[in-house]
Amino acid sequence: PWDHLMQAYKALVNSRRSSQSLGDLVSVITFDGSSNTRFTARSVEYAARQSFQPSQGGTNFIPALRSARDCIQSAPISHKPILLFMSDGGDDDDSAAEDEIAELASKCGHLGLQVHTIAFGRGADTGRLSGMANRARSSCGLGEFHQSIDGVQLIKKFKEIGSQCKTLQGLVTKIGEKIASAVTRKLILDHL
């Protein structure tokens, strides 16, 4: 599973690079029974050069979610945070992860937070990850659950999420263009 995750990570970062999203900032947190912040708010170029070794141990979502909240809250306000939370196992800590992600979403929702939870493989706790996405959606409006059985599906899902970012950027650009056009027309009419 780790090799598939690294392939999906590289595919996502490279798709963001090729779509001219070089202003993106990337943070990576890996987790098992604890979390490990590999880097915070670094460029897409930097992220593309990184690779990681798997952690060993149980699975506890809480430390990773708390680290994610810290990364999101310390990121520049100019960037819209997107959380991709992927696990190939279950959480050792009952339903506390759902409460934790709801708190994260309510504290960071004003930043435009999008939450994507991804269950990878047949052993992933789809119920927990789906519940986390539902709680994020009810707290900030943007929570989505995804399931990938194999590495091919995981790469496809990561790329799909990355392309949604591009779609959002295009929408913002179009809205900006429409506003600029309307202001220009108004100024011209006011001067006639």
mmCIF file of N, CA and C in Angstrom, residues 24-120:
data_model
loop_
_atom_site.group_PDB
_atom_site.id
_atom_site.type_symbol
_atom_site.label_atom_id
_atom_site.label_comp_id
_atom_site.label_asym_id
_atom_site.label_seq_id
_atom_site.Cartn_x
_atom_site.Cartn_y
_atom_site.Cartn_z
ATOM 1 N N ASP A 24 0.734 26.869 -5.289
ATOM 2 C CA ASP A 24 0.201 25.984 -4.252
ATOM 3 C C ASP A 24 1.225 25.789 -3.151
ATOM 4 N N LEU A 25 0.736 25.601 -1.950
ATOM 5 C CA LEU A 25 1.588 25.234 -0.823
ATOM 6 C C LEU A 25 1.150 23.854 -0.350
ATOM 7 N N VAL A 26 2.108 23.019 -0.043
ATOM 8 C CA VAL A 26 1.836 21.638 0.321
ATOM 9 C C VAL A 26 2.406 21.355 1.704
ATOM 10 N N SER A 27 1.638 20.650 2.503
ATOM 11 C CA SER A 27 2.110 20.126 3.783
ATOM 12 C C SER A 27 1.848 18.627 3.762
ATOM 13 N N VAL A 28 2.742 17.856 4.353
ATOM 14 C CA VAL A 28 2.562 16.410 4.409
ATOM 15 C C VAL A 28 2.723 15.946 5.847
ATOM 16 N N ILE A 29 1.734 15.187 6.290
ATOM 17 C CA ILE A 29 1.746 14.582 7.621
ATOM 18 C C ILE A 29 1.497 13.096 7.422
ATOM 19 N N THR A 30 2.395 12.277 7.932
ATOM 20 C CA THR A 30 2.161 10.845 7.928
ATOM 21 C C THR A 30 1.827 10.438 9.353
ATOM 22 N N PHE A 31 1.152 9.299 9.487
ATOM 23 C CA PHE A 31 0.760 8.901 10.831
ATOM 24 C C PHE A 31 0.638 7.399 10.961
ATOM 25 N N ASP A 32 0.792 6.973 12.176
ATOM 26 C CA ASP A 32 0.488 5.609 12.607
ATOM 27 C C ASP A 32 -0.160 5.798 13.972
ATOM 28 N N GLY A 33 0.496 5.397 15.055
ATOM 29 C CA GLY A 33 -0.034 5.680 16.391
ATOM 30 C C GLY A 33 0.203 7.121 16.797
ATOM 31 N N SER A 34 1.123 7.796 16.104
ATOM 32 C CA SER A 34 1.402 9.217 16.310
ATOM 33 C C SER A 34 1.522 9.866 14.934
ATOM 34 N N SER A 35 1.687 11.179 14.904
ATOM 35 C CA SER A 35 1.808 11.852 13.612
ATOM 36 C C SER A 35 3.228 12.366 13.418
ATOM 37 N N ASN A 36 3.600 12.534 12.165
ATOM 38 C CA ASN A 36 4.918 13.033 11.803
ATOM 39 C C ASN A 36 4.724 14.071 10.700
ATOM 40 N N THR A 37 4.928 15.335 11.035
ATOM 41 C CA THR A 37 4.818 16.397 10.037
ATOM 42 C C THR A 37 6.108 16.398 9.233
ATOM 43 N N ARG A 38 6.014 15.981 7.992
ATOM 44 C CA ARG A 38 7.202 15.864 7.141
ATOM 45 C C ARG A 38 7.669 17.236 6.654
ATOM 46 N N PHE A 39 6.720 18.101 6.287
ATOM 47 C CA PHE A 39 7.021 19.492 5.957
ATOM 48 C C PHE A 39 5.714 20.270 5.925
ATOM 49 N N THR A 40 5.838 21.586 6.058
ATOM 50 C CA THR A 40 4.664 22.457 6.148
ATOM 51 C C THR A 40 4.780 23.613 5.166
ATOM 52 N N ALA A 41 3.710 23.844 4.427
ATOM 53 C CA ALA A 41 3.556 25.012 3.554
ATOM 54 C C ALA A 41 4.768 25.232 2.647
ATOM 55 N N ARG A 42 5.127 24.182 1.933
ATOM 56 C CA ARG A 42 6.246 24.261 0.995
ATOM 57 C C ARG A 42 5.714 24.275 -0.427
ATOM 58 N N SER A 43 6.541 24.708 -1.347
ATOM 59 C CA SER A 43 6.129 24.829 -2.746
ATOM 60 C C SER A 43 5.862 23.457 -3.372
ATOM 61 N N VAL A 44 5.119 23.474 -4.463
ATOM 62 C CA VAL A 44 4.847 22.264 -5.221
ATOM 63 C C VAL A 44 6.164 21.669 -5.732
ATOM 64 N N GLU A 45 7.076 22.526 -6.139
ATOM 65 C CA GLU A 45 8.384 22.062 -6.614
ATOM 66 C C GLU A 45 9.110 21.293 -5.516
ATOM 67 N N TYR A 46 9.102 21.831 -4.313
ATOM 68 C CA TYR A 46 9.740 21.155 -3.178
ATOM 69 C C TYR A 46 9.035 19.821 -2.903
ATOM 70 N N ALA A 47 7.717 19.851 -2.860
ATOM 71 C CA ALA A 47 6.937 18.652 -2.565
ATOM 72 C C ALA A 47 7.205 17.546 -3.580
ATOM 73 N N ALA A 48 7.414 17.920 -4.843
ATOM 74 C CA ALA A 48 7.636 16.932 -5.896
ATOM 75 C C ALA A 48 8.952 16.178 -5.702
ATOM 76 N N ARG A 49 9.896 16.780 -5.030
ATOM 77 C CA ARG A 49 11.205 16.146 -4.822
ATOM 78 C C ARG A 49 11.260 15.265 -3.576
ATOM 79 N N GLN A 50 10.189 15.220 -2.816
ATOM 80 C CA GLN A 50 10.205 14.491 -1.541
ATOM 81 C C GLN A 50 9.699 13.064 -1.694
ATOM 82 N N SER A 51 10.243 12.204 -0.864
ATOM 83 C CA SER A 51 9.706 10.844 -0.733
ATOM 84 C C SER A 51 9.822 10.471 0.742
ATOM 85 N N PHE A 52 9.025 9.526 1.158
ATOM 86 C CA PHE A 52 8.916 9.205 2.574
ATOM 87 C C PHE A 52 8.963 7.704 2.779
ATOM 88 N N GLN A 53 9.405 7.333 3.953
ATOM 89 C CA GLN A 53 9.373 5.931 4.354
ATOM 90 C C GLN A 53 8.126 5.721 5.210
ATOM 91 N N PRO A 54 7.554 4.543 5.163
ATOM 92 C CA PRO A 54 6.341 4.302 5.955
ATOM 93 C C PRO A 54 6.636 4.296 7.447
ATOM 94 N N SER A 55 5.638 4.676 8.203
ATOM 95 C CA SER A 55 5.702 4.593 9.654
ATOM 96 C C SER A 55 5.283 3.184 10.063
ATOM 97 N N GLN A 56 5.647 2.815 11.257
ATOM 98 C CA GLN A 56 5.269 1.499 11.774
ATOM 99 C C GLN A 56 4.485 1.694 13.057
ATOM 100 N N GLY A 57 3.455 0.930 13.237
ATOM 101 C CA GLY A 57 2.693 1.030 14.472
ATOM 102 C C GLY A 57 1.206 0.976 14.206
ATOM 103 N N GLY A 58 0.429 1.221 15.238
ATOM 104 C CA GLY A 58 -1.030 1.224 15.141
ATOM 105 C C GLY A 58 -1.517 2.410 14.333
ATOM 106 N N THR A 59 -2.807 2.602 14.336
ATOM 107 C CA THR A 59 -3.390 3.718 13.594
ATOM 108 C C THR A 59 -4.248 4.547 14.539
ATOM 109 N N ASN A 60 -3.867 5.805 14.684
ATOM 110 C CA ASN A 60 -4.634 6.738 15.490
ATOM 111 C C ASN A 60 -4.779 8.023 14.681
ATOM 112 N N PHE A 61 -6.006 8.356 14.322
ATOM 113 C CA PHE A 61 -6.260 9.520 13.472
ATOM 114 C C PHE A 61 -6.090 10.851 14.216
ATOM 115 N N ILE A 62 -6.320 10.873 15.525
ATOM 116 C CA ILE A 62 -6.348 12.127 16.284
ATOM 117 C C ILE A 62 -5.059 12.922 16.158
ATOM 118 N N PRO A 63 -3.872 12.353 16.399
ATOM 119 C CA PRO A 63 -2.649 13.156 16.278
ATOM 120 C C PRO A 63 -2.476 13.750 14.878
ATOM 121 N N ALA A 64 -2.821 12.994 13.841
ATOM 122 C CA ALA A 64 -2.698 13.503 12.475
ATOM 123 C C ALA A 64 -3.668 14.655 12.222
ATOM 124 N N LEU A 65 -4.891 14.522 12.717
ATOM 125 C CA LEU A 65 -5.875 15.597 12.532
ATOM 126 C C LEU A 65 -5.454 16.860 13.271
ATOM 127 N N ARG A 66 -4.885 16.721 14.453
ATOM 128 C CA ARG A 66 -4.402 17.892 15.200
ATOM 129 C C ARG A 66 -3.224 18.550 14.491
ATOM 130 N N SER A 67 -2.335 17.743 13.949
ATOM 131 C CA SER A 67 -1.218 18.301 13.174
ATOM 132 C C SER A 67 -1.734 19.007 11.924
ATOM 133 N N ALA A 68 -2.741 18.425 11.276
ATOM 134 C CA ALA A 68 -3.333 19.057 10.089
ATOM 135 C C ALA A 68 -3.952 20.401 10.453
ATOM 136 N N ARG A 69 -4.661 20.447 11.585
ATOM 137 C CA ARG A 69 -5.261 21.712 12.022
ATOM 138 C C ARG A 69 -4.173 22.767 12.230
ATOM 139 N N ASP A 70 -3.068 22.393 12.862
ATOM 140 C CA ASP A 70 -1.972 23.342 13.083
ATOM 141 C C ASP A 70 -1.401 23.848 11.759
ATOM 142 N N CYS A 71 -1.222 22.940 10.794
ATOM 143 C CA CYS A 71 -0.710 23.338 9.470
ATOM 144 C C CYS A 71 -1.668 24.298 8.781
ATOM 145 N N ILE A 72 -2.947 23.970 8.812
ATOM 146 C CA ILE A 72 -3.952 24.796 8.144
ATOM 147 C C ILE A 72 -4.020 26.180 8.780
ATOM 148 N N GLN A 73 -4.007 26.229 10.100
ATOM 149 C CA GLN A 73 -4.118 27.512 10.785
ATOM 150 C C GLN A 73 -2.872 28.378 10.626
ATOM 151 N N SER A 74 -1.719 27.769 10.347
ATOM 152 C CA SER A 74 -0.501 28.562 10.191
ATOM 153 C C SER A 74 -0.208 28.921 8.733
ATOM 154 N N ALA A 75 -0.995 28.397 7.800
ATOM 155 C CA ALA A 75 -0.789 28.683 6.382
ATOM 156 C C ALA A 75 -1.238 30.107 6.060
ATOM 157 N N PRO A 76 -0.681 30.679 5.018
ATOM 158 C CA PRO A 76 -1.102 32.029 4.614
ATOM 159 C C PRO A 76 -2.598 32.069 4.312
ATOM 160 N N ILE A 77 -3.242 33.143 4.698
ATOM 161 C CA ILE A 77 -4.683 33.316 4.518
ATOM 162 C C ILE A 77 -5.049 33.354 3.029
ATOM 163 N N SER A 78 -4.088 33.649 2.175
ATOM 164 C CA SER A 78 -4.342 33.743 0.737
ATOM 165 C C SER A 78 -4.581 32.379 0.093
ATOM 166 N N HIS A 79 -4.291 31.315 0.791
ATOM 167 C CA HIS A 79 -4.424 29.967 0.242
ATOM 168 C C HIS A 79 -5.629 29.241 0.846
ATOM 169 N N LYS A 80 -6.359 28.543 0.016
ATOM 170 C CA LYS A 80 -7.517 27.766 0.466
ATOM 171 C C LYS A 80 -7.049 26.353 0.818
ATOM 172 N N PRO A 81 -7.259 25.920 2.041
ATOM 173 C CA PRO A 81 -6.763 24.605 2.448
ATOM 174 C C PRO A 81 -7.618 23.450 1.945
ATOM 175 N N ILE A 82 -6.929 22.396 1.524
ATOM 176 C CA ILE A 82 -7.562 21.161 1.117
ATOM 177 C C ILE A 82 -6.896 20.044 1.911
ATOM 178 N N LEU A 83 -7.687 19.315 2.667
ATOM 179 C CA LEU A 83 -7.176 18.212 3.470
ATOM 180 C C LEU A 83 -7.508 16.900 2.784
ATOM 181 N N LEU A 84 -6.484 16.139 2.412
ATOM 182 C CA LEU A 84 -6.644 14.779 1.907
ATOM 183 C C LEU A 84 -6.222 13.867 3.043
ATOM 184 N N PHE A 85 -7.178 13.171 3.609
ATOM 185 C CA PHE A 85 -6.912 12.289 4.748
ATOM 186 C C PHE A 85 -7.122 10.862 4.289
ATOM 187 N N MET A 86 -6.017 10.122 4.101
ATOM 188 C CA MET A 86 -6.076 8.775 3.561
ATOM 189 C C MET A 86 -5.620 7.778 4.608
ATOM 190 N N SER A 87 -6.338 6.663 4.703
ATOM 191 C CA SER A 87 -5.917 5.578 5.580
ATOM 192 C C SER A 87 -6.231 4.239 4.921
ATOM 193 N N ASP A 88 -5.347 3.289 5.192
ATOM 194 C CA ASP A 88 -5.578 1.930 4.705
ATOM 195 C C ASP A 88 -6.000 1.012 5.848
ATOM 196 N N GLY A 89 -6.299 1.600 6.995
ATOM 197 C CA GLY A 89 -6.684 0.808 8.156
ATOM 198 C C GLY A 89 -7.831 1.446 8.903
ATOM 199 N N GLY A 90 -7.919 1.102 10.152
ATOM 200 C CA GLY A 90 -8.954 1.650 11.013
ATOM 201 C C GLY A 90 -8.333 2.512 12.086
ATOM 202 N N ASP A 91 -9.147 3.246 12.763
ATOM 203 C CA ASP A 91 -8.698 4.124 13.837
ATOM 204 C C ASP A 91 -8.842 3.383 15.157
ATOM 205 N N ASP A 92 -7.791 3.434 15.973
ATOM 206 C CA ASP A 92 -7.810 2.745 17.267
ATOM 207 C C ASP A 92 -8.651 3.469 18.309
ATOM 208 N N ASP A 93 -9.167 4.668 17.959
ATOM 209 C CA ASP A 93 -9.770 5.528 18.971
ATOM 210 C C ASP A 93 -11.257 5.788 18.723
ATOM 211 N N ASP A 94 -12.045 4.752 18.669
ATOM 212 C CA ASP A 94 -13.501 4.839 18.532
ATOM 213 C C ASP A 94 -13.943 5.970 17.603
ATOM 214 N N SER A 95 -14.894 6.780 18.043
ATOM 215 C CA SER A 95 -15.443 7.824 17.178
ATOM 216 C C SER A 95 -14.832 9.197 17.445
ATOM 217 N N ALA A 96 -13.772 9.257 18.229
ATOM 218 C CA ALA A 96 -13.168 10.550 18.548
ATOM 219 C C ALA A 96 -12.672 11.274 17.300
ATOM 220 N N ALA A 97 -12.276 10.532 16.262
ATOM 221 C CA ALA A 97 -11.790 11.157 15.027
ATOM 222 C C ALA A 97 -12.885 11.989 14.363
ATOM 223 N N GLU A 98 -14.115 11.522 14.439
ATOM 224 C CA GLU A 98 -15.214 12.280 13.840
ATOM 225 C C GLU A 98 -15.422 13.596 14.586
ATOM 226 N N ASP A 99 -15.320 13.558 15.912
ATOM 227 C CA ASP A 99 -15.433 14.789 16.695
ATOM 228 C C ASP A 99 -14.271 15.731 16.388
ATOM 229 N N GLU A 100 -13.066 15.147 16.252
ATOM 230 C CA GLU A 100 -11.865 15.957 15.991
ATOM 231 C C GLU A 100 -11.941 16.643 14.635
ATOM 232 N N ILE A 101 -12.405 15.920 13.610
ATOM 233 C CA ILE A 101 -12.481 16.535 12.282
ATOM 234 C C ILE A 101 -13.603 17.566 12.228
ATOM 235 N N ALA A 102 -14.674 17.353 12.991
ATOM 236 C CA ALA A 102 -15.741 18.355 13.055
ATOM 237 C C ALA A 102 -15.213 19.638 13.692
ATOM 238 N N GLU A 103 -14.397 19.493 14.733
ATOM 239 C CA GLU A 103 -13.795 20.671 15.371
ATOM 240 C C GLU A 103 -12.832 21.373 14.415
ATOM 241 N N LEU A 104 -11.994 20.586 13.717
ATOM 242 C CA LEU A 104 -11.067 21.153 12.742
ATOM 243 C C LEU A 104 -11.844 21.921 11.677
ATOM 244 N N ALA A 105 -12.899 21.313 11.153
ATOM 245 C CA ALA A 105 -13.691 21.940 10.092
ATOM 246 C C ALA A 105 -14.377 23.213 10.588
ATOM 247 N N SER A 106 -14.869 23.209 11.812
ATOM 248 C CA SER A 106 -15.538 24.413 12.311
ATOM 249 C C SER A 106 -14.527 25.528 12.577
ATOM 250 N N LYS A 107 -13.312 25.188 13.003
ATOM 251 C CA LYS A 107 -12.283 26.200 13.258
ATOM 252 C C LYS A 107 -11.653 26.724 11.971
ATOM 253 N N CYS A 108 -11.630 25.911 10.922
ATOM 254 C CA CYS A 108 -10.944 26.294 9.688
ATOM 255 C C CYS A 108 -11.887 26.474 8.501
ATOM 256 N N GLY A 109 -13.178 26.253 8.696
ATOM 257 C CA GLY A 109 -14.141 26.372 7.605
ATOM 258 C C GLY A 109 -14.163 27.755 6.980
ATOM 259 N N HIS A 110 -13.958 28.799 7.786
ATOM 260 C CA HIS A 110 -13.958 30.172 7.262
ATOM 261 C C HIS A 110 -12.814 30.415 6.277
ATOM 262 N N LEU A 111 -11.833 29.523 6.255
ATOM 263 C CA LEU A 111 -10.710 29.642 5.327
ATOM 264 C C LEU A 111 -11.011 29.004 3.974
ATOM 265 N N GLY A 112 -12.199 28.395 3.852
ATOM 266 C CA GLY A 112 -12.574 27.713 2.619
ATOM 267 C C GLY A 112 -12.111 26.263 2.596
ATOM 268 N N LEU A 113 -11.935 25.678 3.760
ATOM 269 C CA LEU A 113 -11.440 24.309 3.884
ATOM 270 C C LEU A 113 -12.287 23.304 3.113
ATOM 271 N N GLN A 114 -11.612 22.435 2.373
ATOM 272 C CA GLN A 114 -12.225 21.272 1.740
ATOM 273 C C GLN A 114 -11.617 20.038 2.402
ATOM 274 N N VAL A 115 -12.434 19.078 2.750
ATOM 275 C CA VAL A 115 -11.958 17.842 3.372
ATOM 276 C C VAL A 115 -12.296 16.673 2.465
ATOM 277 N N HIS A 116 -11.292 15.860 2.166
ATOM 278 C CA HIS A 116 -11.464 14.631 1.400
ATOM 279 C C HIS A 116 -10.896 13.497 2.235
ATOM 280 N N THR A 117 -11.733 12.537 2.607
ATOM 281 C CA THR A 117 -11.241 11.344 3.283
ATOM 282 C C THR A 117 -11.221 10.209 2.265
ATOM 283 N N ILE A 118 -10.161 9.414 2.331
ATOM 284 C CA ILE A 118 -9.968 8.360 1.340
ATOM 285 C C ILE A 118 -9.677 7.048 2.050
ATOM 286 N N ALA A 119 -10.505 6.058 1.813
ATOM 287 C CA ALA A 119 -10.284 4.703 2.316
ATOM 288 C C ALA A 119 -9.544 3.947 1.228
ATOM 289 N N PHE A 120 -8.365 3.441 1.569
ATOM 290 C CA PHE A 120 -7.547 2.756 0.576
ATOM 291 C C PHE A 120 -7.392 1.283 0.928
#
